[in-house]
């Protein structure tokens, strides 16, 4: 028997895309996603979200822990009339009893989107290679694209005086994490000025700076990598992230010694930033390490709006990827199948 070569739904278009990093999307595409975010956030405020993901499912693979990404994708699917399946390595055979390739093929025949937070970027790449439905990177060691969408949107919501994103300077305080790299490339794409402020040992690798150079050439943006904490005086947005990740616990003491106290976001540091500067943090926060509780709770902090916007972003992503890259059945097709099945059931 010859098996169909792709997803059982046959709805996905030739131009189907995955989301590994925001660098793969044009600013127009990112703007379209943010426009959707605005409309979906308004609809949520009115408790009137259209069922744009009705009867659809997102497979959510989590090899690593998560609060925001996990909850936001699952709630987004529910709010839009669909379903999120939480799949940890304990729940599925991912890479252990079954190859990533076969997992991708099977999930794509049953689900409409695959979202994955993985420990190894190769897992995301393998899912993308074999999946016939869009794969969304929910954070790997390279990029955190869904965080970027929430971050840009949050910054836009809080910009004052009619300024645009390209008028802003954003400082990432800390090491060259996936979030730092994603911000470097996203800011470079949007013509913003980006700074990584942290010790020399933990600064951004050259290959990503080369890519940022190309993006800045097109956008008019710029970047600076520095260990000089006084540079916050030039910044409109101060961004925090943990000084170490769960896989770097053996480096924790060395890292804390390198970053603390100079690069900790405190009320004093925020006072040195440009007037009206805002504080973002991707969370979770260690409020005795990279940011103080006082700074996190300051009037300038939009970290919890940013967290809520993870939900806004995931709603937009589910809608964008299922509607832009797949066809919806016509009323006629729906009627044809309904009549066929109900006709058969009546004869039973
Ligand atoms: N910022 C972020 O990705 O949070 P979680 O790890 O809780 O998903």
Tab-separated table of C-alpha atoms in Angstrom, residues 168-172 193-195 197 231-238 272-278:
chain	number	residue	atom	x	y	z
A	168	UNK	CA	15.432	53.208	20.757
A	169	UNK	CA	18.616	51.838	22.309
A	170	UNK	CA	18.255	48.522	24.145
A	171	UNK	CA	20.865	47.208	26.594
A	172	UNK	CA	21.030	43.515	27.416
A	193	UNK	CA	20.668	50.362	18.647
A	194	UNK	CA	21.625	47.276	20.664
A	195	UNK	CA	24.174	46.966	23.447
A	197	UNK	CA	26.785	45.041	28.576
A	231	UNK	CA	26.739	52.827	28.863
A	232	UNK	CA	23.261	52.321	30.352
A	233	UNK	CA	23.076	56.131	30.322
A	234	UNK	CA	22.492	55.876	26.535
A	235	UNK	CA	19.684	53.315	26.820
A	236	UNK	CA	15.871	53.442	26.645
A	237	UNK	CA	15.345	49.762	27.454
A	238	UNK	CA	17.288	47.741	30.032
A	272	UNK	CA	21.401	56.028	35.373
A	273	UNK	CA	19.510	54.973	32.205
A	274	UNK	CA	17.821	57.541	29.930
A	275	UNK	CA	14.798	59.323	31.432
A	276	UNK	CA	11.678	57.166	30.965
A	277	UNK	CA	13.729	53.999	30.382
A	278	UNK	CA	11.836	50.735	30.858
